[in-house]
XYZ file of C-alpha atoms in Angstrom:
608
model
C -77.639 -47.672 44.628
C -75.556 -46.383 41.967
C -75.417 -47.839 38.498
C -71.720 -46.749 37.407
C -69.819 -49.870 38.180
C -67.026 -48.656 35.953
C -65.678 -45.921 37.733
C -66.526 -47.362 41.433
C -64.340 -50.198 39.954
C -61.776 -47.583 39.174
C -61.713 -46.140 42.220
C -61.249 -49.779 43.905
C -58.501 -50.374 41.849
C -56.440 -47.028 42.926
C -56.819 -48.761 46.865
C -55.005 -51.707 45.488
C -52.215 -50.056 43.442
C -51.779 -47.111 46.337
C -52.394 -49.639 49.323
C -54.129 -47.191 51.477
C -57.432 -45.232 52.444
C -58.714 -43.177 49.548
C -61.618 -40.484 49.502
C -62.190 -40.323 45.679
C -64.963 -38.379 44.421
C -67.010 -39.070 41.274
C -69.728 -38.060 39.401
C -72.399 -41.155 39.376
C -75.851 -41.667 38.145
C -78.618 -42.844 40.315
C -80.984 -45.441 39.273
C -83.404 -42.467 38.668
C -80.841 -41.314 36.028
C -80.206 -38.032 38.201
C -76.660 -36.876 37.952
C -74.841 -37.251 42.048
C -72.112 -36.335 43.029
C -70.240 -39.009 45.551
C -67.361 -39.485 47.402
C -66.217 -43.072 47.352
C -64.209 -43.879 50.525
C -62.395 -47.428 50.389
C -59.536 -49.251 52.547
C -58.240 -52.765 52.519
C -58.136 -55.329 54.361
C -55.534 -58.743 55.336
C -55.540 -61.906 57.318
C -52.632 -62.255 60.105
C -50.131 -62.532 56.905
C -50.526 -59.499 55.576
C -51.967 -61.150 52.118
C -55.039 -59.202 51.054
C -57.980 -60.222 51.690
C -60.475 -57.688 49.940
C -61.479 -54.034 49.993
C -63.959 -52.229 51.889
C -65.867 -49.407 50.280
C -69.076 -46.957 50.936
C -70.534 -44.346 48.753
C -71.808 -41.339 49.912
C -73.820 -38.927 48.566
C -72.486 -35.032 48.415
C -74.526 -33.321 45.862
C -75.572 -30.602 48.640
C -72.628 -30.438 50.428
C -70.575 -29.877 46.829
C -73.422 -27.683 45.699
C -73.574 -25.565 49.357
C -69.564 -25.162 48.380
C -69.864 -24.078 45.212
C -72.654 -21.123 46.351
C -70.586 -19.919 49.071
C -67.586 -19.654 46.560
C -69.475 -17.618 44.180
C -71.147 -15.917 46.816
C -67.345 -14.902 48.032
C -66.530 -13.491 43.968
C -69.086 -11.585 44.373
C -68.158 -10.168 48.031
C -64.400 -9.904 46.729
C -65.795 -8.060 43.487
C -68.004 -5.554 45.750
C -65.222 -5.167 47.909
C -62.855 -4.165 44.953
C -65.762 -1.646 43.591
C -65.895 -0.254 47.095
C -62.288 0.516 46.961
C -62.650 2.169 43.682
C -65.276 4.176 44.563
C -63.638 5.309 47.593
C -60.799 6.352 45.957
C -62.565 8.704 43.099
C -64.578 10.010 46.111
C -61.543 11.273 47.432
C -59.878 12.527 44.613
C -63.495 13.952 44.021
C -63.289 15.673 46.872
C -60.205 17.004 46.914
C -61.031 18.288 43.098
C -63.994 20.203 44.131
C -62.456 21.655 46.953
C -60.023 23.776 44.831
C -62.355 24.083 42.167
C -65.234 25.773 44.136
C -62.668 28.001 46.805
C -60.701 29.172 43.683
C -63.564 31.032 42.318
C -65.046 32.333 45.856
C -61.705 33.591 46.558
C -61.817 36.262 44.174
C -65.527 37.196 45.036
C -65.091 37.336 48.281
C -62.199 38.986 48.460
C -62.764 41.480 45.554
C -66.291 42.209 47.608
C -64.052 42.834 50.603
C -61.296 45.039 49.131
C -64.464 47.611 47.735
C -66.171 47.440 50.436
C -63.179 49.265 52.399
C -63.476 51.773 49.880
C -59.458 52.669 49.948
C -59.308 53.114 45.339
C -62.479 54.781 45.121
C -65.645 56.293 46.982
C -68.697 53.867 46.576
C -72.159 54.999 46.287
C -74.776 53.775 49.005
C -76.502 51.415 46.325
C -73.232 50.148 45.613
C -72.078 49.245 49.089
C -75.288 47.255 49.276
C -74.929 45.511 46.068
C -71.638 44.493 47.421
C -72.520 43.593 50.834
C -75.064 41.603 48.855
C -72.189 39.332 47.050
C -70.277 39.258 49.719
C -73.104 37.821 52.155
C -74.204 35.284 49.468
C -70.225 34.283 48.731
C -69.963 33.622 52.711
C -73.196 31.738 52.945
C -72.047 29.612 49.628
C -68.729 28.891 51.132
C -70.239 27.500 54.471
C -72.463 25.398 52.236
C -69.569 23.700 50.932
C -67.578 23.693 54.131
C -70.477 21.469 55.252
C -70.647 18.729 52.208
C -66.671 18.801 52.285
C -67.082 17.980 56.547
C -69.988 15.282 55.896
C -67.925 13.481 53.099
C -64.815 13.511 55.133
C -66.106 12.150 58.129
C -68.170 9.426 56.106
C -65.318 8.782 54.261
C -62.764 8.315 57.898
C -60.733 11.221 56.375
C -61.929 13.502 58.914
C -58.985 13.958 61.946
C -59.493 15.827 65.337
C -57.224 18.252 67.025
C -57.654 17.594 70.682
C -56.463 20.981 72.643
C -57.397 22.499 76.738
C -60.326 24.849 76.139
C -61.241 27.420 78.229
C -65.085 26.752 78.870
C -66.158 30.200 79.373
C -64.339 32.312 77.109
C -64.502 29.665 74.126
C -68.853 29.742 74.808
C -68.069 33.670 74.819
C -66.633 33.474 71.608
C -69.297 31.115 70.022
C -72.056 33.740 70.799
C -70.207 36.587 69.211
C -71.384 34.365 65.855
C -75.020 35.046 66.692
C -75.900 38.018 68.870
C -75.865 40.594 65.885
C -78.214 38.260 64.249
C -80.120 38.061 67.691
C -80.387 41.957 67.911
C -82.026 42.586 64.680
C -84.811 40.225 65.823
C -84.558 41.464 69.189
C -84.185 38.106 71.124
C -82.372 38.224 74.064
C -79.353 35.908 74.104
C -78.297 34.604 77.782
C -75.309 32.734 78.799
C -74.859 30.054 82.077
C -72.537 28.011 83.342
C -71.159 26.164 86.149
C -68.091 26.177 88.158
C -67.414 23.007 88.015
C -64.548 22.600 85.477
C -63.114 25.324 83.726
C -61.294 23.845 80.803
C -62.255 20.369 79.092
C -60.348 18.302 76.085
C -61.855 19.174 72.951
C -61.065 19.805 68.882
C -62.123 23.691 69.866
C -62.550 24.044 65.696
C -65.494 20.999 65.307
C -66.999 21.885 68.923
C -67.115 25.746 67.903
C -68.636 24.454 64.581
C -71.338 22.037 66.509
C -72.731 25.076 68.914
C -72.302 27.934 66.164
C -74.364 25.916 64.124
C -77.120 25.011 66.725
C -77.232 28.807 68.366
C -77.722 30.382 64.382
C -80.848 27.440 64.023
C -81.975 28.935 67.519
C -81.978 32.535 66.471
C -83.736 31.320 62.751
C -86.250 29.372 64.259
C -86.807 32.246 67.571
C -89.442 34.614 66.772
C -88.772 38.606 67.469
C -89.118 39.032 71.015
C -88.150 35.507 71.777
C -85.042 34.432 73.808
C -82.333 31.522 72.941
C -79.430 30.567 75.436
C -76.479 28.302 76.255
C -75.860 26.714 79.202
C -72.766 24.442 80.270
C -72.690 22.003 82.937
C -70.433 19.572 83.904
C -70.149 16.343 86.003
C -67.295 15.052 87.414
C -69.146 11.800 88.543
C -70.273 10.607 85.277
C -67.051 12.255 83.742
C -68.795 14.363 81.230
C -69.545 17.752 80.165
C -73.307 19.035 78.737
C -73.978 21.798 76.528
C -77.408 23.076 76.126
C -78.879 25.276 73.342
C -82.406 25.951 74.191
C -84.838 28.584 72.312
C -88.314 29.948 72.984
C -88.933 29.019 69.081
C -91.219 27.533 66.981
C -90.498 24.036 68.671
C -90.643 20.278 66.598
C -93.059 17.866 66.747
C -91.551 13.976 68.295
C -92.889 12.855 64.838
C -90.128 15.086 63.105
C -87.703 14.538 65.892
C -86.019 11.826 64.219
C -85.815 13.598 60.630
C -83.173 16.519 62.112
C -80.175 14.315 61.932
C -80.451 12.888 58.815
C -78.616 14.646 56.031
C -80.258 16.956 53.106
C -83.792 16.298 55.142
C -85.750 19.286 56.517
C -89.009 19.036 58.703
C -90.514 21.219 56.386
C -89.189 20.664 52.894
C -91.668 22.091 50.741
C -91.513 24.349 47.869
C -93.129 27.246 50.398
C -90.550 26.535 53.637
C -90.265 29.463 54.931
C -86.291 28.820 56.107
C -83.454 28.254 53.879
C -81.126 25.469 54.076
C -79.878 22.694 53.122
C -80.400 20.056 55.796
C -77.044 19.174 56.053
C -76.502 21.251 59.650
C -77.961 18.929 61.994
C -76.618 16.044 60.087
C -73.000 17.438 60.741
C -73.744 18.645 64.290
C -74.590 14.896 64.812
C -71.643 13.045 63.202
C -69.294 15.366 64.891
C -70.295 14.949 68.078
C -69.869 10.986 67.765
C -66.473 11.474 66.514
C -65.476 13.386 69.398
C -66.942 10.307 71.355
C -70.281 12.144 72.819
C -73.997 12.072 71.938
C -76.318 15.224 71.012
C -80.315 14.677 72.240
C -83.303 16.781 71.520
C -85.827 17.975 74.137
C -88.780 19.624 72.155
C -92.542 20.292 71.899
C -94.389 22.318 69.380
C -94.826 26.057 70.375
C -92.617 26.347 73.570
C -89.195 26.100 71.938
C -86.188 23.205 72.064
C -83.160 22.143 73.810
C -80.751 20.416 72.207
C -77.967 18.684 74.931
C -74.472 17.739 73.479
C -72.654 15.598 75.894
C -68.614 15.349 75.355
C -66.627 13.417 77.908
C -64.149 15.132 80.126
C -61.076 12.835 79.036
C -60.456 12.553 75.315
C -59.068 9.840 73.184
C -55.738 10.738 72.070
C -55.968 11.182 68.762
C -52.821 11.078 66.054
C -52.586 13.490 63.424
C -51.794 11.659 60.007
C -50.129 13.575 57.471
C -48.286 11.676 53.894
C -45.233 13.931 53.655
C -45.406 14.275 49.865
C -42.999 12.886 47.379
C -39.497 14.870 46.819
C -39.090 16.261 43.576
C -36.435 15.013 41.196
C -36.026 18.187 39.264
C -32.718 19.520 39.007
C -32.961 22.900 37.809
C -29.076 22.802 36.294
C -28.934 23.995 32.498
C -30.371 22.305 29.955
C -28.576 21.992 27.199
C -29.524 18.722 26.259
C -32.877 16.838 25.667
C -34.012 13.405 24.270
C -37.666 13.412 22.674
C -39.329 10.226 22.831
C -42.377 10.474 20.329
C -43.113 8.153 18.090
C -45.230 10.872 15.494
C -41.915 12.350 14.132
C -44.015 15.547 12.903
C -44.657 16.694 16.941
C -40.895 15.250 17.351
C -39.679 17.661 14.833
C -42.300 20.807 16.448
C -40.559 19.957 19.694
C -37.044 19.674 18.130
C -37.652 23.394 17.180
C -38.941 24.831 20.215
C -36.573 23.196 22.146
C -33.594 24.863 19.440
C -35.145 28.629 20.168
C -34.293 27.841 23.782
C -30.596 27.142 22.793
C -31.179 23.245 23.559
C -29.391 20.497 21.129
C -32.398 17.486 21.060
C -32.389 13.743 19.839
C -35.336 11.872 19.069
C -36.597 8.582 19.593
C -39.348 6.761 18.138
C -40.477 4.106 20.452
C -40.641 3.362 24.046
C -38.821 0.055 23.435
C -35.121 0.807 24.652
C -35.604 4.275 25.758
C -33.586 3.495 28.540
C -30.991 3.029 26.353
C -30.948 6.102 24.125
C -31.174 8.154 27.335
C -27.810 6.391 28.600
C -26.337 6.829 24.883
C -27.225 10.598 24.809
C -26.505 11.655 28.226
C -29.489 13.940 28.161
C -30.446 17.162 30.474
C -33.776 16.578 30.306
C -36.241 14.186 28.632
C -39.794 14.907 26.809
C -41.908 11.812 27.062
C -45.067 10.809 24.731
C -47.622 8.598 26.714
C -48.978 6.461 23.632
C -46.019 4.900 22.136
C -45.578 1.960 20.166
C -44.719 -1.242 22.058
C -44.410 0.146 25.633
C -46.318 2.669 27.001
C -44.737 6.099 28.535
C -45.877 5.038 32.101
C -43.542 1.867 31.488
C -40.771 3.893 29.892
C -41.336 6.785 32.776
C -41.089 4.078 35.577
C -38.204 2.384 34.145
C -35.809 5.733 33.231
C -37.091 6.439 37.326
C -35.934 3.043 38.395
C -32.684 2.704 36.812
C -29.674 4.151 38.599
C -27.535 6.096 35.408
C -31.425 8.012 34.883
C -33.403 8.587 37.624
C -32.193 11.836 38.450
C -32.921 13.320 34.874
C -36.303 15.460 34.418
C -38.592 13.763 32.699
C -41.766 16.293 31.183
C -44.394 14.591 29.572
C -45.762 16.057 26.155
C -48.970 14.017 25.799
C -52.607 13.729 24.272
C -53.092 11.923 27.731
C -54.547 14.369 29.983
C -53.872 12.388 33.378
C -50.950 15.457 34.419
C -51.781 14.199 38.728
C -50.365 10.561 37.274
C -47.267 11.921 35.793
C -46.393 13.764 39.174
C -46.981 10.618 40.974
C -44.503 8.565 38.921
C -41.953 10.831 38.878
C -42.158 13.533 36.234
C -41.301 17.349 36.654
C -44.566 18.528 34.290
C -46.935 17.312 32.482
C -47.805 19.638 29.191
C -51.583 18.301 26.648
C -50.945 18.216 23.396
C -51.231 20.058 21.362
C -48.770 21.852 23.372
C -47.429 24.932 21.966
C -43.884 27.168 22.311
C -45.378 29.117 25.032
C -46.421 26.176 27.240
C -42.561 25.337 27.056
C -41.085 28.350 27.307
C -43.107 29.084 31.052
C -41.213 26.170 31.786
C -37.190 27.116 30.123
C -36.942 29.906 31.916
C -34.227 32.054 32.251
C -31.230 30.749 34.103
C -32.213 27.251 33.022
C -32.002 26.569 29.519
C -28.864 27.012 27.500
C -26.332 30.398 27.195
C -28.526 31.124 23.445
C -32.094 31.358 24.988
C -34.554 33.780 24.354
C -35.026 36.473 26.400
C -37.401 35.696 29.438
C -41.305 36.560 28.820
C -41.552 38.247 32.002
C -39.865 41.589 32.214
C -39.019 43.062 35.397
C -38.437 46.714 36.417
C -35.779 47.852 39.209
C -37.522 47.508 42.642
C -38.003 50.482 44.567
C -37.700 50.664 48.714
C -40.417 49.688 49.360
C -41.195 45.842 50.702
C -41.141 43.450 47.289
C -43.627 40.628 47.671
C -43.271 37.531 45.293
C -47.038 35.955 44.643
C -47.246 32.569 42.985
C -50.494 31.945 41.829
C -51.903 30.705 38.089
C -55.142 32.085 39.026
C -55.581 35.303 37.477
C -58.734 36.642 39.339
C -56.932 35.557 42.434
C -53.540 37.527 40.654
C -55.555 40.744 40.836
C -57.405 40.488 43.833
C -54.839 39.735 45.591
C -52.310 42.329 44.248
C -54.414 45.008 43.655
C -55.549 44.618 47.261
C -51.104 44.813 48.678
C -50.439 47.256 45.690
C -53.045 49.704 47.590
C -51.663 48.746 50.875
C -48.082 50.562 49.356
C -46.434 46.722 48.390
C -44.162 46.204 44.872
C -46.051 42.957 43.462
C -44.007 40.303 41.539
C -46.201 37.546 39.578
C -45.433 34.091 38.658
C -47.605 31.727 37.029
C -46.221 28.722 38.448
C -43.773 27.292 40.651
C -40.253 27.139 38.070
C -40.814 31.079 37.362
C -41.491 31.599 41.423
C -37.966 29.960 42.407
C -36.149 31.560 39.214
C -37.631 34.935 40.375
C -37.418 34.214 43.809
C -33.452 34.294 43.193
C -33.412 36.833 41.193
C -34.910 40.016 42.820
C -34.850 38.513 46.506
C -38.359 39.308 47.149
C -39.223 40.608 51.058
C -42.085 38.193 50.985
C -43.397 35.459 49.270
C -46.462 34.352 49.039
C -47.111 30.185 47.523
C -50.116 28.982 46.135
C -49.724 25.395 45.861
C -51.493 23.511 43.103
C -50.059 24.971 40.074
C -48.981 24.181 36.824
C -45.332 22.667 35.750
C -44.455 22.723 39.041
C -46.679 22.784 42.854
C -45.622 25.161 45.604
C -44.505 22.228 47.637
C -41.686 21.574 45.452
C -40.945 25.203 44.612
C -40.868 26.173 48.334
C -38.142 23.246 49.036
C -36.481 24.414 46.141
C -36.610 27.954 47.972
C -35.125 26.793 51.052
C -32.417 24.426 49.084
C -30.470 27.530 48.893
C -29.018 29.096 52.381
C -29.605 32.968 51.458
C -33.660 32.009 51.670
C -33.284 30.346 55.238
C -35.207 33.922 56.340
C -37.386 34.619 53.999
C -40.995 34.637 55.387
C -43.517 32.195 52.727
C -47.570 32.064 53.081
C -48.672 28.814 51.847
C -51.796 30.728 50.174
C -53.934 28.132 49.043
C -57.589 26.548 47.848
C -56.078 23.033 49.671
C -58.047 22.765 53.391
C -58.088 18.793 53.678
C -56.595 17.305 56.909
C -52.826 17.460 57.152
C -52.597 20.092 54.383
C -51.347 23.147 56.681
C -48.838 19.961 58.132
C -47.533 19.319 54.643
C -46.997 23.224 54.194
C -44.897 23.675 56.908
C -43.352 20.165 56.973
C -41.807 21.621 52.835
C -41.049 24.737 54.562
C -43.513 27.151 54.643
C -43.673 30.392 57.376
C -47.153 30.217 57.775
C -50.715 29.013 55.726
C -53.923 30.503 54.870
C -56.289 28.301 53.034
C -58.781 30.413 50.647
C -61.037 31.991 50.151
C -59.026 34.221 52.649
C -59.632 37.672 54.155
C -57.420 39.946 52.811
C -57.556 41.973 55.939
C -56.000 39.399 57.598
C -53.910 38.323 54.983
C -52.159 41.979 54.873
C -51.959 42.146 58.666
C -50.085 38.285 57.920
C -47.998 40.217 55.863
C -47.040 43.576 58.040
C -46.799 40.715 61.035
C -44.192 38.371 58.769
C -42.121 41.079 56.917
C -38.463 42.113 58.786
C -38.704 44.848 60.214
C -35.900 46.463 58.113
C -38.471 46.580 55.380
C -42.003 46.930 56.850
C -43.977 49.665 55.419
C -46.938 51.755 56.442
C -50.054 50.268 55.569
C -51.420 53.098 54.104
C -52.935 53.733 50.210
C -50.372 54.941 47.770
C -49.416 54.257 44.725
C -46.719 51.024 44.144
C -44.660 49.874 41.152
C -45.639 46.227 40.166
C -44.867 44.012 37.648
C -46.537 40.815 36.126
């Protein structure tokens, strides 16, 4: 049926020359003149003496089957491509995350505490109007920061990055504890709050943080959505049979319609939505009550009618899954803070090679300079450098290659390597290995908050930070870059009768740190030239710091982030915003008690 003798001919003649069964495929033409694809199976034949006797062939037609192939290999491009998107997209999520974490609790840290330092009135006296003013920001910074605790839990948990702490809670005193949260707000709208429970099990398995988060949240909708006069309780049951454990919140509120029942889970969607709501929110509450519960392997229902209030019933089973805390320990730091005498510039632009040249020369440091990333490797084996300032956009190869390679190679990997770049990716140069990362145009201050003294040459400058003579009283060492977190922070200790130290990043924190042997120190950890994680190992490195107490103070408060604290060596964390209340009782707590002070206002020395 096929009018391409030719190449059928061709495909007979392979079976003779090969002498065996052939499945050759070939593009034929029908006698319609439609193009078909066909696979051409032929085998010979013999008599009894093995002399050939012919060749038998078929043609069959596999235009579907070849076209049916050809779809499902495009259709798997296109999964592979979606796939690869979905990875990407995952990742800036996270790193999103993570971004707008510190960027949104830096800020509220200062308001909040700033709001909470006047408010205890200890510099001045505040006027009545003030105090409410104040009581005003510091209400609306509280209610902001729970806003983005909830979008930071919703994304976490969507995105599998959310891990549970499974601990024995004590049922009664833990439900005790949950209603503290709500009965002021119950007594100004005078609804009674009651509180029942059964005797059947007294603790259960549970991450006491989420499941304090999932009944906080639904007793504060109970009280919003409670008339005055009304009354809202929790009650706990338990049963051993189905191996489970109920808690109920239940209102005499406003009640929801089974029509809206099945909007209150869903995330950023309110029952009543409308310009004129009459309650705040987001919608996100629910939403997170929901996905936490599942996570902790339970369901939350809704009993409800319209005018005689609601009872939402969060189930939890009474044996939990084990559950394995991940943390990445983070990479070791190469740094070796020895001194720097010499330094190889790699910069192809030999004007901001010769602007570097001369900073570096005010800092007592001899510098060589080479033009291309092509054999840096080399020059940095010829010069025997201290340290090494890298350009990203270089001729030939880039700084990432030249970075990886001076990292890979033996005689080099142990040399600093700061990058001095018009790339702004400073997260990337950590990752592959460099000490700092400085934007051009980078100026002699930039460098010099990294040369400090005690590790640049014997002809440096005199250090930009000058300190006085500590008095007796407790010296506390706080590393932060912030500077509304700098005086919040200190002025709040300096009150409390504390000698403040500043640094601005983690090289001046371990230089200071060993040179006025601070009582205290306190870390943040994302800063500049160098993080807390690395200056707190550095800290510990030497033996005369085994003792000395350091708060991981800091805007990080993902999973495993208190872990990774400790794990470089940190006394104890606090992520911010923190109270600075508890933050000085931390302090009193953590301080020897060879140098503990009275608490009380005076005036202190500080320095920054």
């Amino acid at each position: 049926s096929f009018t391409d003798p030719a190449r059928a001919q061709t495909a007979i003649q392979i079976v003779l020359n090969e002498k065996k069964v052939t499945n050759y495929e070939l593009t034929a033409h029908a006698r319609d003149g439609k193009e078909t694809m066909v696979s051409y199976n032929a085998t010979t034949f013999y008599d009894r003496e093995r002399r050939l006797q012919g060749v038998f062939a078929a043609a069959r037609d596999v235009t579907e089957r070849h076209r049916a192939d050809e779809n499902l290999r495009r259709a798997l491009n296109e999964l592979n491509k979606a796939n690869a998107e979905l990875a990407q997209t995952s990742r800036l999520k996270d790193e999103f995350l993570a971004n707008m974490s510190h960027e949104l609790r830096t800020p509220l840290n200062a308001i909040l505490g700033l709001s909470e330092s006047l408010l205890e009135q200890v510099s001045a006296t505040l006027t009545p109007r003030q105090v409410k003013s104040i009581t005003t920001i510091s209400t609306s910074g509280q209610h902001l920061l729970m806003l983005i605790n909830d979008i930071l839990d919703l994304s976490k948990i969507e995105a599998g990055k959310l891990e549970l702490v499974y601990e024995t809670v004590q049922v009664e005193d833990f439900c005790q504890s949950c209603l503290v949260f709500v009965r002021t707000q119950a007594m100004q709208k005078k609804i009674n709050v009651a509180f029942t429970h059964d005797d059947g099990v007294a603790t259960i398995p549970a991450d006491a943080k989420r499941l304090k988060q999932v009944l906080v949240n639904l007793l504060t909708n109970a009280v919003k959505f409670t008339p005055e006069g009304g009354r809202i309780g929790l009650t706990v049951q338990t049963s051993p049979a189905e191996a489970v454990v109920r808690f109920t919140v239940w209102d005499t509120g406003i009640g929801i319609a089974p029509t809206d029942a099945a909007k209150l889970f869903r995330a950023f969607t309110q029952i009543d939505s409308g310009l004129s709501r009459a309650q705040e929110g987001t919608g996100l509450g629910l939403a997170l009550v929901a996905k936490l519960v599942e996570l902790q392997g339970g369901s939350v229902t809704l009993e409800s009618e319209p005018g005689t209030g609601s009872r939402f019933i969060v189930t939890l089973p009474l044996v939990a899954a084990a559950c394995e805390a991940s943390s990445a320990k983070p990479p070791e730091s190469s740094a070796n803070h020895r001194i720097y005498q010499r330094a190889l510039i790699i910069e192809d632009d030999p004007t901001s090679g010769s602007i570097l040249e001369n900073f570096l020369l005010d800092f007592g440091i001899t510098s060589f300079l080479h033009l291309q990333g092509e054999a840096a490797v080399e020059a940095a084996l010829r010069e025997h450098p201290d340290i090494i300032l890298l350009d990203i956009l270089l001729p030939g190869e880039s700084g990432w290659v030249v970075l990886a390679k001076l990292k890979a190679h033996p005689a080099t990997r142990d040399i600093p390597v700061i990058i001095v770049s018009f790339v702004d990716e400073p997260r990337k140069s950590l990752a592959l290995g460099a000490v700092a990362h400085f934007t051009k145009p980078i100026t002699r201050a930039q460098l010099a908050s990294f040369f400090t003294p005690g590790l640049v040459g014997p002809s440096a400058t005199a250090s930009p930070f000058p300190l006085t003579q500590p008095d007796e009283r407790p010296l506390i060492l706080l590393a932060e870059d912030n500077q509304a977190n700098i005086d919040t922070i200190g002025d709040y200790l300096k009150d409390r009768g504390y000698v403040l130290h500043y640094a601005m990043n983690g090289l001046i924190a371990v230089n200071l740190t060993r040179q006025l042997h601070p009582a205290l120190i306190l870390m943040d950890i994302q800063m500049p030239l160098m993080d807390g994680l690395t200056a707190i190992r550095e800290i510990r490195a030497d033996a005369q710091f085994d003792a000395t107490p350091i708060v991981a103070l800091t805007a990080l408060a993902m999973p495993g982030d208190r872990e990774r604290c400790v794990a470089a060596g940190a006394t104890d964390y606090m992520s911010k915003p923190v109270s600075l209340k508890s933050l000085a009782e931390l302090v009193k707590r953590l301080l020897p008690a060879a140098v503990r002070t009275d608490p009380s206002p005076h005036p202190a020395l500080s320095t920054k």
